[in-house]
Every structure is written in structure tokens, then in C-alpha cells.
N, CA, C and O atoms as a printed pandas DataFrame, in Angstrom:
     atom_number atom_name residue_name chain_id  residue_number  x_coord  y_coord  z_coord
0              1         N          MET        A               1  259.296  -26.162  134.225
1              2        CA          MET        A               1  259.491  -25.514  132.930
2              3         C          MET        A               1  258.122  -25.310  132.277
3              4         O          MET        A               1  257.309  -26.232  132.218
4              5         N          ASP        A               2  257.883  -24.114  131.799
5              6        CA          ASP        A               2  256.614  -23.810  131.136
6              7         C          ASP        A               2  256.564  -24.476  129.769
7              8         O          ASP        A               2  257.590  -24.628  129.106
8              9         N          PRO        A               3  255.356  -24.876  129.348
9             10        CA          PRO        A               3  255.246  -25.460  128.010
10            11         C          PRO        A               3  255.519  -24.397  126.945
11            12         O          PRO        A               3  255.290  -23.207  127.160
12            13         N          SER        A               4  256.000  -24.844  125.822
13            14        CA          SER        A               4  256.269  -23.927  124.713
14            15         C          SER        A               4  254.948  -23.443  124.115
15            16         O          SER        A               4  253.907  -24.065  124.328
16            17         N          PRO        A               5  254.984  -22.354  123.377
17            18        CA          PRO        A               5  253.757  -21.900  122.710
18            19         C          PRO        A               5  253.149  -22.985  121.812
19            20         O          PRO        A               5  251.928  -23.120  121.734
20            21         N          LEU        A               6  253.995  -23.741  121.148
21            22        CA          LEU        A               6  253.493  -24.806  120.289
22            23         C          LEU        A               6  252.824  -25.905  121.108
23            24         O          LEU        A               6  251.776  -26.423  120.722
24            25         N          ASP        A               7  253.426  -26.258  122.229
25            26        CA          ASP        A               7  252.819  -27.256  123.109
26            27         C          ASP        A               7  251.465  -26.771  123.628
27            28         O          ASP        A               7  250.516  -27.549  123.734
28            29         N          ARG        A               8  251.386  -25.474  123.951
29            30        CA          ARG        A               8  250.106  -24.918  124.419
30            31         C          ARG        A               8  249.056  -24.971  123.312
31            32         O          ARG        A               8  247.900  -25.304  123.575
32            33         N          LEU        A               9  249.445  -24.646  122.077
33            34        CA          LEU        A               9  248.522  -24.723  120.945
34            35         C          LEU        A               9  247.980  -26.141  120.790
35            36         O          LEU        A               9  246.775  -26.334  120.626
36            37         N          LEU        A              10  248.857  -27.116  120.841
37            38        CA          LEU        A              10  248.427  -28.506  120.672
38            39         C          LEU        A              10  247.549  -28.959  121.831
39            40         O          LEU        A              10  246.623  -29.747  121.635
40            41         N          ALA        A              11  247.829  -28.470  123.034
41            42        CA          ALA        A              11  246.990  -28.803  124.190
42            43         C          ALA        A              11  245.600  -28.194  124.058
43            44         O          ALA        A              11  244.606  -28.832  124.406
44            45         N          VAL        A              12  245.525  -26.969  123.560
45            46        CA          VAL        A              12  244.215  -26.338  123.331
46            47         C          VAL        A              12  243.424  -27.131  122.301
47            48         O          VAL        A              12  242.231  -27.376  122.482
48            49         N          MET        A              13  244.084  -27.530  121.226
49            50        CA          MET        A              13  243.388  -28.296  120.187
50            51         C          MET        A              13  242.914  -29.632  120.739
51            52         O          MET        A              13  241.807  -30.070  120.428
52            53         N          ALA        A              14  243.728  -30.277  121.544
53            54        CA          ALA        A              14  243.315  -31.545  122.162
54            55         C          ALA        A              14  242.112  -31.327  123.072
55            56         O          ALA        A              14  241.195  -32.148  123.093
56            57         N          ALA        A              15  242.106  -30.235  123.820
57            58        CA          ALA        A              15  240.977  -29.948  124.712
58            59         C          ALA        A              15  239.708  -29.667  123.902
59            60         O          ALA        A              15  238.625  -30.123  124.269
60            61         N          LEU        A              16  239.837  -28.933  122.824
61            62        CA          LEU        A              16  238.662  -28.643  121.990
62            63         C          LEU        A              16  238.063  -29.903  121.385
63            64         O          LEU        A              16  236.852  -29.985  121.175
64            65         N          ARG        A              17  238.915  -30.887  121.106
65            66        CA          ARG        A              17  238.466  -32.129  120.471
66            67         C          ARG        A              17  238.234  -33.256  121.480
67            68         O          ARG        A              17  237.938  -34.382  121.080
68            69         N          ASP        A              18  238.362  -32.975  122.768
69            70        CA          ASP        A              18  238.153  -34.001  123.782
70            71         C          ASP        A              18  236.716  -34.520  123.693
71            72         O          ASP        A              18  235.779  -33.729  123.811
72            73         N          PRO        A              19  236.516  -35.822  123.488
73            74        CA          PRO        A              19  235.160  -36.356  123.317
74            75         C          PRO        A              19  234.230  -36.107  124.507
75            76         O          PRO        A              19  233.020  -35.973  124.326
76            77         N          ALA        A              20  234.775  -36.045  125.704
77            78        CA          ALA        A              20  233.936  -35.884  126.895
78            79         C          ALA        A              20  233.659  -34.423  127.239
79            80         O          ALA        A              20  232.567  -34.091  127.699
80            81         N          ALA        A              21  234.633  -33.556  127.021
81            82        CA          ALA        A              21  234.484  -32.179  127.493
82            83         C          ALA        A              21  234.814  -31.132  126.437
83            84         O          ALA        A              21  234.914  -29.946  126.751
84            85         N          GLY        A              22  234.984  -31.559  125.192
85            86        CA          GLY        A              22  235.376  -30.631  124.142
86            87         C          GLY        A              22  234.242  -29.740  123.665
87            88         O          GLY        A              22  233.102  -29.849  124.117
88            89         N          CYS        A              23  234.581  -28.877  122.763
89            90        CA          CYS        A              23  233.627  -27.949  122.171
90            91         C          CYS        A              23  232.748  -28.686  121.152
91            92         O          CYS        A              23  233.275  -29.337  120.250
92            93         N          PRO        A              24  231.420  -28.595  121.279
93            94        CA          PRO        A              24  230.547  -29.302  120.334
94            95         C          PRO        A              24  230.827  -28.966  118.874
95            96         O          PRO        A              24  230.812  -29.852  118.020
96            97         N          TRP        A              25  231.086  -27.681  118.578
97            98        CA          TRP        A              25  231.358  -27.304  117.184
98            99         C          TRP        A              25  232.625  -27.981  116.696
99           100         O          TRP        A              25  232.640  -28.550  115.604
100          101         N          ASP        A              26  233.697  -27.929  117.491
101          102        CA          ASP        A              26  234.959  -28.542  117.088
102          103         C          ASP        A              26  234.825  -30.050  116.955
103          104         O          ASP        A              26  235.412  -30.644  116.050
104          105         N          LEU        A              27  234.068  -30.672  117.835
105          106        CA          LEU        A              27  233.881  -32.124  117.764
106          107         C          LEU        A              27  233.112  -32.546  116.517
107          108         O          LEU        A              27  233.279  -33.670  116.043
108          109         N          ALA        A              28  232.285  -31.674  115.986
109          110        CA          ALA        A              28  231.484  -32.001  114.795
110          111         C          ALA        A              28  232.281  -31.874  113.503
111          112         O          ALA        A              28  231.807  -32.286  112.444
112          113         N          GLN        A              29  233.476  -31.314  113.573
113          114        CA          GLN        A              29  234.248  -31.053  112.363
114          115         C          GLN        A              29  235.037  -32.281  111.913
115          116         O          GLN        A              29  235.360  -33.169  112.702
116          117         N          ASP        A              30  235.331  -32.297  110.619
117          118        CA          ASP        A              30  236.200  -33.318  110.045
118          119         C          ASP        A              30  237.082  -32.650  108.990
119          120         O          ASP        A              30  237.027  -31.432  108.824
120          121         N          PHE        A              31  237.886  -33.425  108.286
121          122        CA          PHE        A              31  238.792  -32.842  107.305
122          123         C          PHE        A              31  238.046  -32.005  106.269
123          124         O          PHE        A              31  238.486  -30.910  105.919
124          125         N          ALA        A              32  236.934  -32.510  105.786
125          126        CA          ALA        A              32  236.194  -31.809  104.732
126          127         C          ALA        A              32  235.598  -30.491  105.216
127          128         O          ALA        A              32  235.583  -29.511  104.472
128          129         N          THR        A              33  235.112  -30.455  106.441
129          130        CA          THR        A              33  234.486  -29.222  106.924
130          131         C          THR        A              33  235.520  -28.173  107.326
131          132         O          THR        A              33  235.228  -26.977  107.313
132          133         N          ILE        A              34  236.707  -28.608  107.676
133          134        CA          ILE        A              34  237.765  -27.677  108.067
134          135         C          ILE        A              34  238.559  -27.188  106.853
135          136         O          ILE        A              34  239.136  -26.102  106.895
136          137         N          ALA        A              35  238.595  -27.959  105.792
137          138        CA          ALA        A              35  239.396  -27.595  104.610
138          139         C          ALA        A              35  239.108  -26.197  104.068
139          140         O          ALA        A              35  240.058  -25.485  103.741
140          141         N          PRO        A              36  237.851  -25.763  103.955
141          142        CA          PRO        A              36  237.628  -24.396  103.444
142          143         C          PRO        A              36  238.262  -23.314  104.317
143          144         O          PRO        A              36  238.726  -22.297  103.801
144          145         N          TYR        A              37  238.285  -23.523  105.615
145          146        CA          TYR        A              37  238.934  -22.556  106.504
146          147         C          TYR        A              37  240.443  -22.542  106.271
147          148         O          TYR        A              37  241.080  -21.490  106.329
148          149         N          THR        A              38  240.999  -23.706  106.011
149          150        CA          THR        A              38  242.431  -23.807  105.761
150          151         C          THR        A              38  242.798  -23.060  104.487
151          152         O          THR        A              38  243.780  -22.317  104.456
152          153         N          VAL        A              39  242.012  -23.256  103.443
153          154        CA          VAL        A              39  242.245  -22.559  102.177
154          155         C          VAL        A              39  242.115  -21.049  102.377
155          156         O          VAL        A              39  242.935  -20.277  101.880
156          157         N          GLU        A              40  241.081  -20.637  103.108
157          158        CA          GLU        A              40  240.883  -19.211  103.376
158          159         C          GLU        A              40  242.080  -18.611  104.097
159          160         O          GLU        A              40  242.542  -17.527  103.743
160          161         N          GLU        A              41  242.584  -19.313  105.107
161          162        CA          GLU        A              41  243.729  -18.799  105.853
162          163         C          GLU        A              41  244.984  -18.746  104.981
163          164         O          GLU        A              41  245.777  -17.813  105.100
164          165         N          ALA        A              42  245.170  -19.724  104.116
165          166        CA          ALA        A              42  246.323  -19.694  103.207
166          167         C          ALA        A              42  246.233  -18.491  102.262
167          168         O          ALA        A              42  247.240  -17.846  101.974
168          169         N          HIS        A              43  245.028  -18.197  101.785
169          170        CA          HIS        A              43  244.844  -17.017  100.937
170          171         C          HIS        A              43  245.133  -15.735  101.714
171          172         O          HIS        A              43  245.695  -14.788  101.164
172          173         N          GLU        A              44  244.754  -15.702  102.977
173          174        CA          GLU        A              44  245.004  -14.516  103.792
174          175         C          GLU        A              44  246.495  -14.319  104.052
175          176         O          GLU        A              44  246.966  -13.183  104.129
176          177         N          VAL        A              45  247.237  -15.409  104.186
177          178        CA          VAL        A              45  248.697  -15.299  104.296
178          179         C          VAL        A              45  249.255  -14.710  103.004
179          180         O          VAL        A              45  250.069  -13.787  103.040
180          181         N          ALA        A              46  248.820  -15.240  101.871
181          182        CA          ALA        A              46  249.301  -14.735  100.581
182          183         C          ALA        A              46  248.954  -13.258  100.405
183          184         O          ALA        A              46  249.763  -12.486   99.889
184          185         N          SER        A              47  247.767  -12.869  100.828
185          186        CA          SER        A              47  247.370  -11.460  100.727
186          187         C          SER        A              47  248.227  -10.574  101.607
187          188         O          SER        A              47  248.629   -9.484  101.199
188          189         N          ALA        A              48  248.505  -11.039  102.812
189          190        CA          ALA        A              48  249.351  -10.253  103.713
190          191         C          ALA        A              48  250.744  -10.047  103.124
191          192         O          ALA        A              48  251.362   -9.003  103.332
192          193         N          ILE        A              49  251.229  -11.031  102.398
193          194        CA          ILE        A              49  252.535  -10.919  101.751
194          195         C          ILE        A              49  252.446   -9.968  100.559
195          196         O          ILE        A              49  253.304   -9.103  100.381
196          197         N          ALA        A              50  251.410  -10.130   99.752
197          198        CA          ALA        A              50  251.263   -9.329   98.538
198          199         C          ALA        A              50  250.996   -7.852   98.829
199          200         O          ALA        A              50  251.374   -6.984   98.043
200          201         N          GLU        A              51  250.354   -7.574   99.939
201          202        CA          GLU        A              51  249.995   -6.192  100.259
202          203         C          GLU        A              51  251.161   -5.384  100.799
203          204         O          GLU        A              51  251.015   -4.191  101.064
204          205         N          GLY        A              52  252.292   -6.003  100.963
205          206        CA          GLY        A              52  253.458   -5.254  101.380
206          207         C          GLY        A              52  253.984   -5.673  102.726
207          208         O          GLY        A              52  253.402   -6.530  103.391
208          209         N          PRO        A              53  255.061   -5.084  103.122
209          210        CA          PRO        A              53  255.685   -5.484  104.382
210          211         C          PRO        A              53  254.903   -4.993  105.600
211          212         O          PRO        A              53  255.073   -3.861  106.053
212          213         N          ASP        A              54  254.053   -5.861  106.112
213          214        CA          ASP        A              54  253.322   -5.581  107.349
214          215         C          ASP        A              54  253.539   -6.783  108.268
215          216         O          ASP        A              54  252.736   -7.716  108.282
216          217         N          PRO        A              55  254.620   -6.751  109.029
217          218        CA          PRO        A              55  254.964   -7.904  109.855
218          219         C          PRO        A              55  253.844   -8.336  110.799
219          220         O          PRO        A              55  253.661   -9.533  111.020
220          221         N          ALA        A              56  253.092   -7.392  111.361
221          222        CA          ALA        A              56  252.026   -7.741  112.302
222          223         C          ALA        A              56  250.916   -8.516  111.598
223          224         O          ALA        A              56  250.416   -9.507  112.132
224          225         N          ALA        A              57  250.532   -8.074  110.411
225          226        CA          ALA        A              57  249.483   -8.771  109.655
226          227         C          ALA        A              57  249.950  -10.159  109.253
227          228         O          ALA        A              57  249.197  -11.127  109.366
228          229         N          LEU        A              58  251.183  -10.262  108.785
229          230        CA          LEU        A              58  251.719  -11.566  108.385
230          231         C          LEU        A              58  251.784  -12.499  109.580
231          232         O          LEU        A              58  251.428  -13.672  109.469
232          233         N          LYS        A              59  252.232  -11.995  110.718
233          234        CA          LYS        A              59  252.305  -12.819  111.928
234          235         C          LYS        A              59  250.918  -13.347  112.298
235          236         O          LYS        A              59  250.764  -14.531  112.599
236          237         N          ASP        A              60  249.925  -12.484  112.276
237          238        CA          ASP        A              60  248.560  -12.895  112.624
238          239         C          ASP        A              60  248.043  -13.959  111.668
239          240         O          ASP        A              60  247.471  -14.961  112.097
240          241         N          GLU        A              61  248.244  -13.744  110.381
241          242        CA          GLU        A              61  247.735  -14.701  109.391
242          243         C          GLU        A              61  248.474  -16.035  109.468
243          244         O          GLU        A              61  247.864  -17.092  109.307
244          245         N          LEU        A              62  249.772  -15.991  109.712
245          246        CA          LEU        A              62  250.510  -17.250  109.876
246          247         C          LEU        A              62  250.041  -17.995  111.116
247          248         O          LEU        A              62  249.981  -19.225  111.114
248          249         N          GLY        A              63  249.707  -17.265  112.175
249          250        CA          GLY        A              63  249.153  -17.910  113.370
250          251         C          GLY        A              63  247.840  -18.600  113.075
251          252         O          GLY        A              63  247.594  -19.712  113.541
252          253         N          ASP        A              64  246.987  -17.933  112.290
253          254        CA          ASP        A              64  245.707  -18.541  111.912
254          255         C          ASP        A              64  245.929  -19.802  111.070
255          256         O          ASP        A              64  245.242  -20.807  111.251
256          257         N          LEU        A              65  246.891  -19.738  110.154
257          258        CA          LEU        A              65  247.188  -20.908  109.322
258          259         C          LEU        A              65  247.780  -22.037  110.159
259          260         O          LEU        A              65  247.474  -23.207  109.931
260          261         N          LEU        A              66  248.625  -21.689  111.126
261          262        CA          LEU        A              66  249.187  -22.715  112.008
262          263         C          LEU        A              66  248.093  -23.417  112.802
263          264         O          LEU        A              66  248.170  -24.623  113.033
264          265         N          LEU        A              67  247.090  -22.679  113.214
265          266        CA          LEU        A              67  245.948  -23.302  113.903
266          267         C          LEU        A              67  245.294  -24.342  112.997
267          268         O          LEU        A              67  244.917  -25.417  113.464
268          269         N          GLN        A              68  245.158  -24.038  111.727
269          270        CA          GLN        A              68  244.570  -24.997  110.791
270          271         C          GLN        A              68  245.433  -26.248  110.660
271          272         O          GLN        A              68  244.911  -27.361  110.595
272          273         N          VAL        A              69  246.742  -26.068  110.622
273          274        CA          VAL        A              69  247.657  -27.214  110.556
274          275         C          VAL        A              69  247.512  -28.068  111.817
275          276         O          VAL        A              69  247.487  -29.297  111.746
276          277         N          ALA        A              70  247.416  -27.407  112.959
277          278        CA          ALA        A              70  247.231  -28.139  114.218
278          279         C          ALA        A              70  245.905  -28.894  114.211
279          280         O          ALA        A              70  245.820  -30.017  114.708
280          281         N          TYR        A              71  244.877  -28.276  113.648
281          282        CA          TYR        A              71  243.553  -28.905  113.594
282          283         C          TYR        A              71  243.607  -30.180  112.749
283          284         O          TYR        A              71  243.165  -31.242  113.188
284          285         N          HIS        A              72  244.147  -30.068  111.541
285          286        CA          HIS        A              72  244.237  -31.240  110.662
286          287         C          HIS        A              72  245.114  -32.323  111.284
287          288         O          HIS        A              72  244.805  -33.511  111.189
288          289         N          SER        A              73  246.198  -31.912  111.915
289          290        CA          SER        A              73  247.073  -32.889  112.561
290          291         C          SER        A              73  246.357  -33.610  113.698
291          292         O          SER        A              73  246.545  -34.810  113.896
292          293         N          ARG        A              74  245.542  -32.877  114.438
293          294        CA          ARG        A              74  244.778  -33.495  115.532
294          295         C          ARG        A              74  243.777  -34.509  114.975
295          296         O          ARG        A              74  243.639  -35.610  115.508
296          297         N          LEU        A              75  243.090  -34.135  113.914
297          298        CA          LEU        A              75  242.154  -35.074  113.288
298          299         C          LEU        A              75  242.883  -36.338  112.835
299          300         O          LEU        A              75  242.380  -37.447  113.014
300          301         N          ALA        A              76  244.059  -36.170  112.254
301          302        CA          ALA        A              76  244.839  -37.326  111.805
302          303         C          ALA        A              76  245.301  -38.169  112.990
303          304         O          ALA        A              76  245.270  -39.399  112.936
304          305         N          GLU        A              77  245.729  -37.500  114.057
305          306        CA          GLU        A              77  246.184  -38.232  115.243
306          307         C          GLU        A              77  245.045  -39.051  115.844
307          308         O          GLU        A              77  245.260  -40.184  116.275
308          309         N          GLU        A              78  243.847  -38.494  115.876
309          310        CA          GLU        A              78  242.689  -39.225  116.406
310          311         C          GLU        A              78  242.398  -40.492  115.609
311          312         O          GLU        A              78  241.834  -41.451  116.136
312          313         N          ARG        A              79  242.786  -40.487  114.344
313          314        CA          ARG        A              79  242.558  -41.651  113.487
314          315         C          ARG        A              79  243.766  -42.595  113.458
315          316         O          ARG        A              79  243.737  -43.636  112.801
316          317         N          GLY        A              80  244.826  -42.218  114.178
317          318        CA          GLY        A              80  246.018  -43.050  114.220
318          319         C          GLY        A              80  246.885  -42.934  112.968
319          320         O          GLY        A              80  247.701  -43.816  112.701
320          321         N          TRP        A              81  246.719  -41.859  112.199
321          322        CA          TRP        A              81  247.476  -41.702  110.952
322          323         C          TRP        A              81  248.853  -41.103  111.193
323          324         O          TRP        A              81  249.862  -41.658  110.756
324          325         N          PHE        A              82  248.896  -39.989  111.878
325          326        CA          PHE        A              82  250.150  -39.304  112.195
326          327         C          PHE        A              82  249.847  -38.220  113.215
327          328         O          PHE        A              82  248.687  -37.894  113.465
328          329         N          ALA        A              83  250.898  -37.668  113.800
329          330        CA          ALA        A              83  250.753  -36.596  114.791
330          331         C          ALA        A              83  251.434  -35.326  114.260
331          332         O          ALA        A              83  252.161  -35.369  113.267
332          333         N          PHE        A              84  251.192  -34.224  114.922
333          334        CA          PHE        A              84  251.774  -32.954  114.517
334          335         C          PHE        A              84  253.289  -33.058  114.386
335          336         O          PHE        A              84  253.867  -32.538  113.431
336          337         N          ALA        A              85  253.927  -33.720  115.328
337          338        CA          ALA        A              85  255.395  -33.836  115.313
338          339         C          ALA        A              85  255.927  -34.588  114.104
339          340         O          ALA        A              85  257.089  -34.429  113.728
340          341         N          ASP        A              86  255.080  -35.405  113.497
341          342        CA          ASP        A              86  255.507  -36.173  112.327
342          343         C          ASP        A              86  255.690  -35.263  111.120
343          344         O          ASP        A              86  256.049  -35.734  110.041
């Protein structure tokens, strides 16, 4: 059985944050450095909604915001606070 799109997203985030083989930029990030991107993506979702019915734009912006949620959840999981599924 193929992994779900959500499972693939979480696997990508885990790979980016892998201490041994992850992306240096992603490994350098923390909640504070990622927060501005999260706010920006939330504003872009709101703009896509306010600008009218454009399902493709809304889908793209929600995907970007979901990536931010996955990022914060991964940071929390690394600290033993909670996981995405929580």
C-alpha cells in the first residue's frame, strides 16, 4: 500500500530535519525562525479567500500552510512535546 500524501509530507519533513543527512538550512531552524513564514502563509491563505473563488490558488496556499504546520509539529516532536497526529 502506498503511503498517503500526508504520510509522504511528514516523511519529507523528517528527512529535512534528520541530524545526520538533513538539509543544513532546515536543521538550523527553530520555532522562532519559522514563525514568520507561518504568519506569511496564513496571510496568503486569507488573501486567496478574499480575492475571490480561485480554487487552485486556495489549494496552493493551504498546501504551503500545511507545510508550516508539519514543520512546527516536527520541531515539537523532536523535543518530545507532541506529534503531528496529536
